[in-house]
XYZ file of C-alpha atoms in Angstrom:
780
model
C 94.069 90.234 142.314
C 94.444 93.993 141.761
C 97.998 93.461 140.602
C 96.857 90.996 137.951
C 94.121 93.396 136.790
C 96.741 96.142 136.560
C 98.827 93.933 134.319
C 95.781 93.339 132.164
C 95.227 97.106 131.795
C 98.855 97.552 130.790
C 98.325 94.801 128.244
C 95.356 96.641 126.708
C 97.344 99.881 126.664
C 100.278 98.169 124.958
C 97.928 96.659 122.406
C 96.754 100.151 121.454
C 100.372 101.254 121.120
C 101.107 98.319 118.837
C 98.401 99.478 116.464
C 99.961 102.923 116.167
C 103.627 102.008 115.866
C 105.403 103.305 112.816
C 107.195 101.100 110.338
C 110.726 102.059 109.464
C 113.180 100.417 107.108
C 114.630 96.994 107.760
C 117.419 97.575 110.323
C 119.403 94.613 109.008
C 119.468 96.155 105.530
C 120.409 99.533 106.965
C 123.518 98.027 108.576
C 124.185 95.598 105.743
C 124.157 92.498 107.970
C 122.109 89.320 107.953
C 119.321 88.537 110.396
C 121.607 85.979 112.091
C 124.486 88.413 112.642
C 126.091 88.462 116.063
C 126.320 91.504 118.327
C 129.996 91.963 117.399
C 129.211 91.942 113.680
C 126.424 94.468 114.180
C 128.681 96.762 116.193
C 131.485 96.478 113.629
C 129.115 97.308 110.753
C 127.692 100.261 112.680
C 131.111 101.780 113.373
C 132.153 101.493 109.745
C 128.901 102.957 108.387
C 128.899 105.726 110.995
C 132.328 106.825 109.790
C 131.210 106.720 106.163
C 127.917 108.581 106.658
C 128.772 111.060 109.386
C 127.545 114.494 108.199
C 130.910 116.036 109.029
C 132.796 113.533 106.853
C 130.397 112.800 103.987
C 129.365 115.209 101.224
C 126.361 113.082 100.223
C 123.115 115.144 100.227
C 121.302 112.433 102.234
C 124.164 111.860 104.653
C 122.297 113.242 107.669
C 119.149 111.200 107.009
C 121.199 108.064 106.335
C 123.228 108.564 109.505
C 120.029 108.857 111.588
C 118.653 105.641 110.054
C 121.903 103.799 110.762
C 121.867 105.006 114.351
C 118.251 103.932 114.875
C 118.923 100.543 113.325
C 121.896 99.994 115.629
C 119.907 101.059 118.689
C 117.214 98.540 117.824
C 119.523 95.621 117.057
C 121.826 96.275 119.983
C 118.879 95.991 122.374
C 118.287 92.272 122.836
C 114.609 92.639 123.760
C 113.789 95.055 120.940
C 115.629 92.886 118.433
C 113.693 89.817 119.581
C 110.410 91.697 119.256
C 111.342 92.904 115.770
C 112.308 89.409 114.615
C 109.046 88.049 116.010
C 106.532 90.819 115.334
C 108.205 93.193 112.866
C 107.909 96.136 115.279
C 110.581 98.830 114.909
C 109.160 101.649 117.049
C 111.240 103.054 119.890
C 108.273 102.354 122.180
C 108.372 98.650 121.398
C 109.685 97.883 124.891
C 106.090 98.363 126.050
C 105.173 95.331 123.965
C 107.459 92.803 125.567
C 104.529 91.110 127.285
C 101.869 91.728 124.613
C 101.444 88.149 123.494
C 103.273 86.068 126.068
C 100.581 85.423 128.640
C 102.378 82.457 130.166
C 104.313 84.613 132.653
C 101.263 85.366 134.770
C 97.744 84.191 135.413
C 95.370 86.879 134.291
C 92.661 86.364 136.940
C 94.703 84.542 139.577
C 93.392 81.086 138.572
C 93.238 78.799 135.541
C 89.659 79.054 134.191
C 89.840 75.756 132.297
C 91.036 73.807 135.316
C 88.711 75.693 137.687
C 85.538 74.871 135.749
C 86.337 71.554 134.086
C 89.380 70.155 135.866
C 91.774 67.820 134.063
C 89.430 64.919 133.517
C 88.470 66.187 130.027
C 91.905 65.431 128.626
C 92.547 68.962 127.259
C 96.129 69.953 126.606
C 96.121 73.221 128.531
C 99.546 74.424 127.377
C 97.997 77.227 125.349
C 101.116 79.308 125.965
C 102.460 77.757 122.739
C 100.004 79.930 120.813
C 101.089 82.992 122.761
C 104.789 82.414 122.122
C 104.210 82.089 118.361
C 101.653 84.898 118.143
C 102.294 87.741 115.676
C 100.505 90.967 114.793
C 98.885 92.226 111.620
C 101.926 94.416 111.075
C 104.180 91.373 110.971
C 101.706 89.580 108.683
C 101.586 92.433 106.173
C 105.254 93.419 106.149
C 107.012 90.113 106.770
C 104.885 87.059 106.055
C 103.322 88.286 102.789
C 106.622 89.467 101.210
C 108.516 86.361 102.352
C 105.751 84.019 101.163
C 107.086 84.370 97.613
C 109.960 82.071 98.586
C 108.964 80.599 101.948
C 105.891 78.742 103.154
C 104.084 80.053 106.234
C 101.367 78.283 108.196
C 99.173 80.427 110.438
C 96.994 79.040 113.219
C 94.118 81.317 114.243
C 93.132 80.875 117.870
C 91.372 82.554 120.764
C 92.012 82.485 124.501
C 88.551 81.059 125.176
C 88.501 78.601 122.271
C 88.272 75.074 123.735
C 88.810 73.585 120.283
C 92.119 75.456 120.117
C 93.139 73.980 123.468
C 92.226 70.507 122.301
C 94.548 70.539 119.263
C 97.622 72.065 120.922
C 99.328 68.674 121.029
C 98.599 67.973 117.361
C 99.834 71.453 116.427
C 103.094 70.784 118.313
C 103.648 67.621 116.299
C 103.063 69.495 113.046
C 105.641 72.086 114.055
C 108.183 69.436 114.997
C 107.638 67.657 111.673
C 107.426 70.465 109.129
C 109.521 73.267 110.617
C 112.792 71.399 109.883
C 111.656 71.228 106.244
C 111.664 75.027 105.976
C 108.044 75.873 106.809
C 107.480 78.723 109.254
C 104.702 78.389 111.862
C 103.041 81.373 113.539
C 99.791 82.011 115.358
C 97.385 84.965 115.322
C 94.838 85.762 117.987
C 91.585 86.148 116.035
C 90.074 88.331 118.757
C 92.928 90.842 118.434
C 93.325 90.665 114.646
C 89.864 90.070 113.122
C 90.801 91.793 109.855
C 93.535 89.243 109.142
C 91.077 86.435 109.864
C 88.677 87.785 107.244
C 91.425 88.652 104.788
C 92.797 85.118 104.704
C 89.339 83.637 104.162
C 89.190 81.776 107.465
C 85.646 81.578 108.810
C 86.096 79.943 112.201
C 88.625 79.074 114.892
C 90.687 77.061 115.279
C 91.633 77.372 111.639
C 94.967 76.796 109.887
C 95.941 78.831 106.814
C 98.803 78.279 104.371
C 100.331 81.493 102.962
C 102.038 80.736 99.667
C 103.119 83.206 96.998
C 101.098 86.040 98.510
C 97.876 83.974 98.551
C 96.114 82.364 101.481
C 94.784 78.799 101.394
C 92.529 77.619 104.202
C 93.052 74.126 105.610
C 89.476 72.878 106.133
C 90.166 69.397 107.426
C 89.185 68.647 111.010
C 92.052 66.173 111.364
C 95.446 67.765 112.090
C 97.891 65.037 111.079
C 101.211 65.111 109.259
C 99.866 63.130 106.320
C 96.830 65.373 105.788
C 98.891 68.560 105.993
C 101.537 67.186 103.614
C 98.847 66.320 101.063
C 97.361 69.794 101.450
C 100.735 71.491 100.872
C 101.497 69.329 97.827
C 98.137 70.236 96.342
C 98.743 73.974 96.744
C 102.289 73.983 95.377
C 102.624 75.787 91.991
C 102.422 73.289 89.148
C 105.525 74.818 87.482
C 107.714 74.340 90.536
C 109.595 71.509 88.850
C 109.398 69.088 85.950
C 109.754 65.365 85.510
C 113.037 64.431 83.822
C 113.855 61.139 82.127
C 116.365 59.796 79.636
C 114.647 61.531 76.725
C 114.513 65.109 77.998
C 117.495 65.272 80.364
C 119.783 66.928 77.778
C 117.110 69.479 76.907
C 116.616 70.246 80.579
C 120.315 70.706 81.351
C 120.893 72.912 78.297
C 118.034 75.253 79.215
C 120.233 77.558 81.296
C 119.635 80.358 78.768
C 116.679 81.338 80.960
C 119.330 82.585 83.442
C 118.711 79.780 85.955
C 120.950 77.077 87.352
C 119.821 73.482 86.770
C 119.187 71.246 89.815
C 118.690 67.539 89.147
C 117.168 65.535 92.019
C 117.333 61.740 91.645
C 115.198 59.698 94.068
C 114.412 56.000 94.410
C 110.660 56.774 94.564
C 107.903 57.998 92.277
C 106.620 60.722 94.632
C 109.010 63.606 95.236
C 109.783 64.369 98.845
C 108.140 67.461 100.262
C 111.479 68.954 101.358
C 112.677 68.990 97.757
C 109.479 70.703 96.615
C 109.886 73.317 99.351
C 113.500 73.957 98.321
C 112.435 74.182 94.677
C 109.834 76.795 95.628
C 112.348 78.777 97.684
C 114.789 79.078 94.753
C 112.381 78.907 91.790
C 113.559 82.333 90.522
C 117.212 81.272 90.409
C 117.203 77.482 90.059
C 115.175 75.202 87.781
C 114.501 71.823 89.407
C 114.142 68.520 87.617
C 112.976 65.418 89.456
C 114.024 61.919 88.407
C 112.390 58.669 89.481
C 115.166 56.101 89.640
C 112.650 53.260 89.911
C 111.219 54.057 86.474
C 112.504 52.324 83.359
C 112.477 55.672 81.525
C 115.330 56.852 83.802
C 117.522 53.763 83.793
C 120.267 55.340 81.665
C 120.704 58.353 83.950
C 121.801 56.212 86.890
C 124.697 54.909 84.786
C 125.419 58.301 83.240
C 125.803 60.116 86.569
C 127.014 57.048 88.492
C 124.545 57.392 91.358
C 123.510 54.914 94.009
C 119.928 53.871 93.113
C 119.040 53.556 96.795
C 120.101 57.098 97.825
C 118.817 60.592 97.155
C 121.199 62.546 94.949
C 121.331 66.241 94.060
C 123.335 67.652 91.124
C 123.754 71.358 90.346
C 124.732 72.398 86.803
C 125.567 75.827 85.427
C 126.419 76.484 81.766
C 128.352 73.209 81.628
C 125.745 70.469 81.230
C 128.361 67.700 81.450
C 130.098 68.436 84.730
C 128.150 69.358 87.863
C 129.409 72.231 89.991
C 128.081 70.607 93.182
C 126.558 67.293 94.195
C 125.512 65.406 97.291
C 124.186 61.894 97.835
C 122.523 60.756 101.067
C 119.664 58.587 102.180
C 117.950 61.658 103.602
C 119.419 65.037 102.620
C 118.726 67.564 105.430
C 117.007 70.796 104.511
C 119.854 72.900 105.888
C 122.331 71.041 103.707
C 120.128 71.631 100.670
C 119.952 75.343 101.420
C 123.702 75.647 101.884
C 124.531 73.908 98.612
C 121.881 75.664 96.540
C 122.468 79.153 97.966
C 126.191 78.863 97.310
C 125.670 77.869 93.645
C 122.427 79.665 92.783
C 123.981 81.831 90.060
C 125.538 80.909 86.729
C 129.200 81.497 86.003
C 128.143 84.500 83.912
C 124.638 85.447 85.068
C 122.475 88.005 83.337
C 121.464 91.005 85.424
C 117.771 90.536 84.667
C 116.232 92.028 87.818
C 117.060 93.980 90.934
C 117.082 90.774 92.993
C 119.746 89.265 90.725
C 121.778 92.454 90.985
C 121.535 92.330 94.786
C 122.715 88.723 94.789
C 125.523 89.053 92.239
C 126.672 92.580 93.057
C 125.592 93.369 96.632
C 126.073 96.865 98.015
C 129.136 97.489 100.189
C 130.023 100.892 101.618
C 133.286 99.840 103.209
C 136.077 100.833 100.856
C 138.544 98.115 101.966
C 135.825 95.489 101.459
C 134.348 96.882 98.260
C 132.909 94.335 95.846
C 133.430 94.799 92.125
C 131.211 93.581 89.326
C 132.461 93.325 85.717
C 129.469 93.787 83.377
C 129.356 93.180 79.625
C 126.924 95.390 77.685
C 125.308 93.338 74.933
C 122.014 92.626 73.185
C 119.640 89.697 73.177
C 120.901 88.284 69.901
C 122.653 84.994 68.973
C 125.441 86.920 67.240
C 126.782 87.957 70.659
C 126.873 84.423 72.094
C 130.606 84.138 71.285
C 131.381 87.367 73.150
C 129.418 86.194 76.181
C 131.162 82.826 76.012
C 134.528 84.592 75.944
C 133.723 86.589 79.081
C 132.456 83.398 80.741
C 135.809 81.756 79.928
C 137.632 84.738 81.453
C 135.426 84.589 84.575
C 136.141 80.881 85.133
C 139.885 81.428 84.844
C 140.046 84.708 86.775
C 140.744 83.122 90.166
C 139.180 85.973 92.135
C 137.046 85.300 95.165
C 133.317 85.508 94.461
C 133.015 87.661 97.563
C 135.114 90.394 95.904
C 134.722 90.100 92.116
C 131.813 88.822 90.005
C 131.249 88.742 86.253
C 127.883 89.314 84.576
C 126.277 90.673 81.439
C 123.280 92.883 80.690
C 120.894 93.404 77.781
C 121.024 96.968 76.529
C 117.423 97.050 75.272
C 116.055 95.656 78.570
C 117.978 97.851 81.043
C 118.003 101.135 79.148
C 117.527 103.290 82.271
C 120.567 101.817 83.977
C 122.750 102.303 80.898
C 121.536 105.863 80.389
C 122.589 106.672 83.948
C 126.168 105.487 83.342
C 126.492 106.653 79.738
C 128.031 109.973 80.810
C 131.360 108.159 81.157
C 133.164 106.859 78.065
C 130.135 104.949 76.788
C 129.829 105.644 73.062
C 126.500 103.882 72.493
C 128.217 100.848 70.987
C 127.931 97.294 72.267
C 130.389 94.805 73.738
C 131.726 97.316 76.241
C 132.944 96.274 79.690
C 132.240 98.351 82.778
C 133.378 97.713 86.368
C 130.914 98.919 88.997
C 131.011 99.205 92.782
C 127.589 99.549 94.404
C 127.865 101.717 97.484
C 124.128 101.433 98.227
C 120.907 100.638 96.388
C 121.051 103.806 94.276
C 124.647 105.059 94.220
C 127.344 103.323 92.195
C 130.899 104.107 91.191
C 132.089 102.731 87.893
C 134.901 102.713 85.365
C 135.006 101.547 81.762
C 137.556 98.987 80.627
C 138.673 100.745 77.458
C 141.255 98.210 76.325
C 138.816 95.239 76.342
C 137.798 93.868 72.924
C 135.296 91.016 72.691
C 134.171 91.549 69.121
C 135.485 88.198 67.946
C 134.261 85.717 65.337
C 135.609 82.418 66.670
C 134.964 80.472 69.851
C 138.572 79.268 70.199
C 139.037 81.004 73.537
C 142.442 79.498 74.331
C 144.306 80.633 71.217
C 142.613 83.959 70.588
C 144.920 86.929 71.076
C 142.015 89.403 71.503
C 140.618 87.373 74.382
C 144.014 87.121 76.019
C 144.506 90.873 75.687
C 141.059 91.517 77.115
C 141.729 89.155 79.999
C 145.013 90.930 80.721
C 143.312 94.348 80.632
C 140.523 93.180 82.954
C 143.006 91.749 85.445
C 145.018 94.972 85.512
C 141.879 97.038 86.050
C 140.528 94.776 88.824
C 143.844 94.591 90.667
C 144.131 98.356 90.571
C 140.567 99.018 91.716
C 140.713 96.492 94.569
C 143.285 98.632 96.292
C 141.933 100.625 99.202
C 143.535 103.840 98.018
C 142.207 103.535 94.463
C 138.919 105.192 93.534
C 136.710 104.555 90.527
C 136.492 107.353 87.986
C 132.763 107.982 87.612
C 129.756 108.097 89.905
C 126.028 107.799 89.158
C 122.663 107.348 90.831
C 120.601 104.552 89.309
C 117.102 103.150 89.712
C 116.096 99.558 90.249
C 116.585 97.247 87.304
C 113.629 96.179 85.214
C 112.352 92.735 86.170
C 112.628 90.791 82.922
C 110.945 87.756 84.491
C 107.837 89.612 85.662
C 104.530 88.157 84.572
C 102.708 89.837 81.737
C 99.141 91.009 81.990
C 97.788 87.803 80.415
C 99.836 85.593 82.729
C 98.651 87.568 85.763
C 95.032 87.149 84.721
C 95.497 83.417 84.148
C 97.189 83.043 87.548
C 94.415 85.011 89.194
C 91.770 82.912 87.447
C 93.422 79.682 88.593
C 93.545 81.001 92.157
C 89.836 81.893 92.019
C 88.983 78.450 90.694
C 91.044 76.831 93.441
C 89.439 79.072 96.059
C 85.939 78.226 94.853
C 86.726 74.515 94.782
C 87.844 74.722 98.416
C 84.954 76.846 99.689
C 81.960 75.565 97.714
C 80.395 72.504 99.303
C 78.508 69.759 97.462
C 75.030 71.163 98.073
C 76.143 74.602 96.882
C 77.698 73.056 93.801
C 74.519 71.130 92.992
C 72.456 74.309 93.410
C 74.769 76.238 91.070
C 74.681 73.432 88.485
C 70.892 73.318 88.751
C 70.670 77.057 88.137
C 73.014 76.872 85.150
C 71.045 73.916 83.796
C 67.777 75.846 84.107
C 69.225 78.841 82.284
C 70.620 76.607 79.549
C 67.226 74.863 79.217
C 65.433 78.218 78.871
C 67.866 79.362 76.192
C 67.391 76.056 74.399
C 63.588 76.385 74.425
C 63.879 79.974 73.199
C 66.164 78.907 70.371
C 63.754 76.150 69.318
C 60.819 78.574 69.369
C 62.764 81.106 67.281
C 63.596 78.346 64.832
C 59.937 77.456 64.335
C 58.959 81.143 64.029
C 61.543 81.705 61.319
C 60.431 78.556 59.558
C 56.825 79.823 59.598
C 57.927 83.199 58.237
C 59.780 81.532 55.401
C 56.667 79.498 54.596
C 54.443 82.605 54.541
C 56.915 84.456 52.367
C 56.959 81.581 49.944
C 53.127 81.751 49.770
C 53.174 85.536 49.273
C 51.132 86.298 52.383
C 53.763 87.903 54.536
C 54.766 90.839 52.308
C 51.363 92.561 52.184
C 50.674 92.084 55.847
C 54.193 93.124 56.723
C 53.906 96.319 54.685
C 50.532 97.129 56.188
C 51.947 96.600 59.668
C 54.891 98.853 58.884
C 52.554 101.567 57.592
C 50.309 101.285 60.626
C 53.269 101.397 63.008
C 55.052 104.247 61.243
C 55.478 107.222 63.564
C 56.417 110.499 61.850
C 59.414 112.415 63.158
C 57.256 115.568 63.647
C 53.932 114.899 65.311
C 51.056 117.433 65.285
C 48.600 117.259 68.170
C 44.990 118.369 67.871
C 43.921 120.676 70.692
C 40.943 119.132 72.471
C 39.471 119.372 75.937
C 41.247 116.214 77.149
C 44.642 117.469 75.872
C 44.218 121.106 76.877
C 45.986 120.893 80.217
C 49.001 119.023 78.766
C 49.368 121.370 75.797
C 48.689 124.689 77.554
C 48.111 124.874 81.272
C 50.704 122.381 82.527
C 53.554 123.322 80.215
C 56.965 123.295 81.886
C 58.941 126.535 82.186
C 60.599 127.433 78.890
C 58.227 125.322 76.776
C 55.767 126.697 74.196
C 52.987 125.282 72.043
C 52.739 126.481 68.398
C 49.060 126.175 67.424
C 47.500 126.489 63.940
C 43.789 127.427 63.739
C 41.829 125.822 60.866
C 38.314 124.757 60.046
C 36.948 121.608 58.494
C 37.177 123.019 54.961
C 40.739 124.405 55.093
C 42.410 121.859 57.405
C 43.641 119.577 54.606
C 44.988 122.567 52.679
C 46.700 124.484 55.535
C 48.334 121.682 57.516
C 50.959 120.751 54.821
C 52.454 124.301 54.527
C 52.295 124.624 58.317
C 54.178 121.326 58.583
C 56.866 122.575 56.191
C 57.282 125.834 58.104
C 57.808 124.209 61.494
C 59.858 121.248 60.189
C 63.278 122.897 60.880
C 62.321 123.130 64.599
C 61.295 119.467 64.959
C 64.277 118.540 67.177
C 63.671 121.381 69.642
C 62.537 119.697 72.837
C 60.911 122.851 74.228
C 58.380 123.156 71.380
C 55.074 121.332 70.860
C 53.243 121.676 67.555
C 49.490 121.313 67.131
C 46.330 122.520 65.364
C 42.765 123.395 66.429
C 39.407 123.364 64.659
C 37.767 126.737 65.120
C 34.364 125.054 65.247
C 35.391 123.311 68.484
C 37.441 126.082 70.116
C 35.720 129.289 69.009
C 34.470 130.144 72.506
C 37.961 129.495 73.962
C 39.668 131.616 71.307
C 37.154 134.428 71.783
C 37.704 134.402 75.550
C 41.499 134.374 75.009
C 41.341 137.520 72.842
C 38.998 139.228 75.344
C 41.431 138.594 78.216
C 44.328 140.020 76.195
C 42.296 143.213 75.462
C 41.314 143.652 79.145
C 37.632 144.265 78.312
C 34.402 142.867 79.702
C 32.505 143.063 76.429
C 31.807 139.834 74.608
C 33.606 139.744 71.262
C 31.765 138.861 68.061
C 34.272 136.881 65.951
C 33.792 135.585 62.418
C 35.253 132.010 62.417
C 36.323 132.280 58.760
C 38.576 135.237 59.561
C 40.378 133.147 62.181
C 41.482 130.486 59.720
C 45.262 130.578 59.127
C 46.039 132.152 62.482
C 49.075 130.727 64.348
C 49.412 131.406 68.084
C 52.449 130.604 70.282
C 51.281 129.799 73.813
C 53.580 130.049 76.842
C 51.615 128.164 79.482
C 53.924 128.905 82.384
C 54.292 132.675 81.945
C 50.700 133.155 80.635
C 51.228 135.012 77.369
C 50.827 134.292 73.668
C 52.050 135.676 70.322
C 49.857 135.855 67.206
C 50.582 135.401 63.515
C 48.065 136.221 60.770
C 48.609 137.392 57.258
C 46.421 140.498 57.973
C 47.934 141.132 61.408
C 49.524 144.628 61.591
C 52.776 143.168 62.914
C 53.188 141.012 59.786
C 52.099 143.820 57.398
C 54.626 146.189 58.971
C 57.369 143.749 58.073
C 56.307 143.734 54.409
C 56.162 147.519 54.205
C 59.659 147.732 55.657
C 60.953 145.486 52.854
C 59.250 147.703 50.275
C 60.929 150.777 51.734
C 64.373 149.154 51.599
C 63.812 148.117 47.976
C 62.860 151.638 47.011
C 66.076 153.014 48.595
C 68.144 150.611 46.512
C 66.424 151.686 43.311
C 67.174 155.339 44.024
C 70.941 154.644 43.984
C 72.699 155.721 40.754
C 76.154 154.202 41.364
C 75.150 150.678 40.289
C 73.136 150.391 37.051
C 72.686 146.628 37.506
C 70.325 147.014 40.468
C 67.384 147.550 38.162
C 68.116 144.307 36.327
C 68.129 142.399 39.597
C 64.757 143.746 40.795
C 63.079 144.156 37.401
C 62.863 147.185 35.147
C 59.133 147.765 35.529
C 59.222 147.807 39.317
C 56.810 150.138 41.050
C 55.687 150.482 44.630
C 52.062 150.092 43.645
C 52.708 146.723 41.984
C 54.018 145.226 45.250
C 51.420 146.519 47.596
C 49.384 143.689 49.081
C 46.036 143.139 47.464
C 42.880 143.314 49.523
C 42.032 139.794 48.365
C 43.830 137.008 50.349
C 43.576 133.385 49.248
C 43.861 130.373 51.557
C 46.990 129.192 49.728
C 48.809 132.384 50.792
C 47.716 132.535 54.413
C 50.958 130.940 55.736
C 53.478 132.501 53.324
C 54.980 134.703 56.045
C 54.937 132.102 58.799
C 58.642 131.209 58.463
C 59.738 134.823 58.928
C 57.382 135.214 61.887
C 58.837 132.102 63.506
C 62.311 133.572 63.191
C 61.170 136.776 64.936
C 59.363 134.658 67.537
C 62.514 132.851 68.559
C 64.496 136.093 68.414
C 62.033 137.555 70.934
C 60.933 140.514 68.744
C 57.259 139.573 68.384
C 54.626 141.237 70.538
C 53.476 139.333 73.598
C 49.872 139.406 74.850
C 49.678 138.672 78.572
C 46.598 137.286 80.331
C 45.685 136.597 83.954
C 44.620 132.992 83.462
C 43.987 130.438 80.761
C 40.296 130.108 79.909
C 38.595 126.733 79.957
C 38.355 124.787 76.757
C 34.837 123.661 75.789
C 34.130 119.998 76.201
C 31.530 119.842 73.408
């Protein structure tokens, strides 16, 4: 018992390690071998790469880092257990040997007994071989770094389970049958323990266990049926397949389909004696949709009767034809009653590129011109630099003719072409050779790795021809001869290419645009909602939308009748007068003057915020109508200042308050006797927070001092003799006595100096009268 508990503790410890393991590069790519390579092939590749990248033998700046990566990759792949764990879980850490028993619980009994058999026995008919889930179990690391990237070309089905899920135990047998049926078709099956990986459960949209999820093209689709049968799963997969995975071909569009290879894809024609395409063909079409365009033909349809005679096929067998640029003769074909998936993959993978493919993406470059560091096994790629224009079709056709007649093995020499305007970065990297920025140039490249290439220009090649007679054209023959001489020379082990460059990945010319991505995303959201919204939720949503539409409809009808009534009133002449009166009554001036009263006293004076001031004009009942307009004009320029409030006060109502305010500023206890008429025209600026005020009055000494200063300056100008025109400007009969203020002051002139006083107020040069508190304003 203690031994089993110890194993369980080790299991928990190993689980924590699995969360923290680091992800390094793909070891298979580091060694340049496939995932099915044998131990001898791995060892041979390691020895060759170690010689190439050893820091003592290579001058490459990244030689030391590359050598370490190669060594780590070999250590992982040479260890059988670590390689198995990497293939299964995607774990590359050196500590991955701790994880050998992370998911395989079938080797021991955790508590020393079988809990299902102990409590329920075998009479319930449960298939207790839950070890199947453990053997197929993967981690979140494998899901993120293996399943999601591979789902662009391969279908994955994930079963979420739990050790204590009796529903999971019940469907083990059905899950086995699904694996036996669909795995030979190219679908990968894995399991994930929902208790260990809850984030993946939520990320895929699964809401319960057991739950099966299809991962297709980077998206997750939840299988919500409770019946796990082959027919139900096949229908589910068909429904989720992209609608552009293939097209229906008949006698009318077969020629158009076969001649569509200008999209840089091989044509695959599948002829079946049935109306519904087999699932294996759809899966193969999805796996190669970037390189091969599939067309499906129903031999039982009358619209396809001529194709059976044209291609001489047996109407009772399944037939596959592969076409490249030649739409008349197929490059490969097979006819069987039931074509195995492995046979399909072998035929399609061997012929997935055109005779002269366009290097339109990094994936195409990797397939046509794979990297090879071994000098004796170097792979050359002859590339034609051209533009996406019909005028260069003859040149491309000439190079295609040369490629078909070259006789070189596709494993050593490949021919391709490239659009200059699409792959400008790649061409700029190699332009330091003999590239003269002109088109129809041939370059031979050897890719040593994903970024480093060696290349050489074929200077004697000339493809600028005007006729498509490839057999009798001397320029084509000369170009072919020059290409052959260059290739034969460069294939020698001792021969090195002239130039070297470091390049970036090619631009993906087939990548979806922004609009296409949004449309694809929208379709996925619609499909997700259709799968997750049940009938009652749909009815509730439709009811809500119907209610909103009904409310908008009622509102529109009401607005229609209101407008109709307005038109009627306008026609009768009743709406204009009332409308104008309403506009006048609702008009709010841009500058509003408040009257100081007892109910507004606190807001205008006592409770003013810091930095705010109230500018107050004192009038009486007789002069209010005459003084407010000039006061309004004087303060109008400051109307947009948010720290100012403008108002006026009747001296009849606030005489006691004003008298008390002056007494507090003079610091005297005597009661002041004030004549209300002398207060008319006074403007006071109240700072409620700091408890001070400034005063303007035409007879105030501060204002008179300003006038006398102007008189003194004028007199100094008149005394100057250097400019005789000064007298004309000021007037010949000027005298100091004529400008002295008269003792008589009219109401119309009380606010003449208010604008200048306001300027001094905001400059801070006016005198401030401080008080201890604000007196109360009379209520009557």
